[in-house]
Amino acid sequence: MKILLIAINAKYIHSNLAVYSLRSYAEKYRDYLELKEYTINHRLEYILQEIYKQQPDVLCFSCYIWNFRYVQELIAELHKLLPQTAVWVGGPEVSYEPELFLQENSGVTGVMLGEGEETFRELCGYYLEAEERSGLTQIAGLLFRENNRNLIRTPERPPLPMDKLPFCYEHLEEFQNRIIYYETSRGCPFSCSYCLSSIEKSLRFRSLSIVKKELQFFLDHRAAQVKFVDRTFNCSHEHAVEIWRYLLEHDNGITNFHFEISADLLTEEELTLLERMRPGLVQFEIGVQSTWGPTIQEIHRNMDIKLLEQRVKRIQQAGNIHQHLDLIAGLPKEDFTTFARSFCQVYRWKPQQLQLGFLKVLKGSYLYQHRKEYGLIYRDQPPYEVLATHWISYEEMLKIKLVEEMLEVYYNSGQFEMTMKVLELTWESPFYLFLELGQFYERKNLLAVSHSRIRRCQILLEFVSEKDPDHLELYQETLTFDLYYRENMKSRPSWAPDLAPYRDVTRTYCKKGKLSHLEPFWYPMEEIRKDRSLSAYPEKQKERQFYLFSYEEKNPLTGQAKAEKLNLG
């Protein structure tokens, strides 16, 4: 008997905590369990062949919005090849409206509803120990076919105490070069209408004594990154402080810990603690979603925008924590104009990254239940992304898509830091800056093409030649700075000055070969670099200034090289 757990992830660097947790919890049956991970980038035929070669008796799939269509197609083909194999599914994508899912997917035996650890262990016992098929009715948290016809739903399974969950990372070598996902709580105290976490009213925490032991394991093994999946990590002050204090006191100088937090909940004690941390020890994802009052109220979100802004800027001032802020387009009550206003407000806080996402109408969420009331038009297939609402048209949504694409390339990449500061001076609204840049790409047929960094720079120079030609030389210099700020370029940008006249200076200061680079500038790069937002265009200097870029010393938050102005006087 072989029970095969299958995870199909979005990318190779991701790992699937769910299937590892199921396997660990069913340790009693470990000899009969196998786990395989693939990605949606694998050819379906390849995964089909690999699973078929395993000849499993029972197949279990973890289902999410990004792999759901892939899994459905895979199951349909596997059912033809392995008709006697029992196929079970679990995860958020099948836990809501499971009857409809089983009606539409005849190759599936049943669904594990909600939390799966205890359910999966009992299911393993049913296949490996029980002789009577009727035993399925004794397992809580299932919906399954009886004799391939009628659907049977068993009683709901109560939430599992967090301390009962085993640690599933003993063999850390399995996760080399991949993100480790870790949870210390389940549930969420908030009721955001777009989120599935709000459905589960119970909020449970793992004991801090256990958490500290497990964190030390990651630290001892020098894991690159551990990503907490707790929905609002700092909803418990005591829990957050104890963990952050432990990380501060046991920092190994390497491991990065990622947390999803509500910044407006941060206390003075927490902020003071965070300010003491090594740059790069922790990073934050902060869901803002919208700053428009009627929308915040309509989505049942508890948030103090002014306090949130203060907290974001306070963290920023310390300069040691990477902040990733989120916005969602397509929420109720927010039209194109008010969304642009939300964007500009959050953009001006200058986080390291600003993710512009689009509402996903998730089965089971409050918004899904009220989709007609809000006029939500969205894709029938995963990821169920909104196309239009009562407040925003599809045409307007397409404009926001352009903003999103340009934001990713020219801001979130961190590769155009200096140039963007100058470019922002030309537009009152950063939203319309990115929109016009996106429309320029569209007009020139440059979208849906993979461009090199140099080409992205060239396109930007073409754009400013139209929009701000008086400062073209300044843009050329900031782009040159941006290029070398990131890496020692193999190809010299065509607009950059000839370095031959400066060979003597280069020989004197570039002692580390390719690990350093010297570049002359007419404009005061230090003035541009030190200001998060410029108030005026910098003036051209009478003499060139030289900057030495050192690639052995990179900023852990931004990845930029150390750049220092040389005093050649």
Tab-separated table of N, CA and C in Angstrom, residues 68 72 98-107 145:
chain	number	residue	atom	x	y	z
A	68	PHE	N	-5.011	25.132	-8.965
A	68	PHE	CA	-6.282	24.399	-8.977
A	68	PHE	C	-6.623	23.842	-10.356
A	72	GLN	N	-6.852	19.866	-11.339
A	72	GLN	CA	-8.070	19.281	-11.903
A	72	GLN	C	-7.771	18.515	-13.194
A	98	PRO	N	-17.672	22.163	-1.716
A	98	PRO	CA	-17.058	20.886	-2.110
A	98	PRO	C	-18.012	19.982	-2.880
A	99	GLU	N	-19.333	20.104	-2.617
A	99	GLU	CA	-20.294	19.270	-3.355
A	99	GLU	C	-20.212	19.566	-4.851
A	100	LEU	N	-20.165	20.859	-5.192
A	100	LEU	CA	-20.063	21.238	-6.599
A	100	LEU	C	-18.760	20.718	-7.196
A	101	PHE	N	-17.692	20.797	-6.420
A	101	PHE	CA	-16.396	20.314	-6.911
A	101	PHE	C	-16.459	18.818	-7.235
A	102	LEU	N	-17.058	18.030	-6.352
A	102	LEU	CA	-17.137	16.583	-6.601
A	102	LEU	C	-18.057	16.268	-7.779
A	103	GLN	N	-19.099	17.056	-7.939
A	103	GLN	CA	-19.986	16.837	-9.081
A	103	GLN	C	-19.268	17.080	-10.402
A	104	GLU	N	-18.357	18.043	-10.395
A	104	GLU	CA	-17.662	18.417	-11.630
A	104	GLU	C	-16.371	17.634	-11.851
A	105	ASN	N	-15.923	16.880	-10.857
A	105	ASN	CA	-14.664	16.138	-10.968
A	105	ASN	C	-14.889	14.686	-10.545
A	106	SER	N	-15.306	13.908	-11.496
A	106	SER	CA	-15.703	12.524	-11.210
A	106	SER	C	-14.535	11.636	-10.787
A	107	GLY	N	-13.312	12.066	-11.059
A	107	GLY	CA	-12.163	11.241	-10.696
A	107	GLY	C	-11.733	11.393	-9.252
A	145	ARG	N	-17.753	10.279	-1.920
A	145	ARG	CA	-18.760	9.557	-2.694
A	145	ARG	C	-19.015	8.191	-2.059
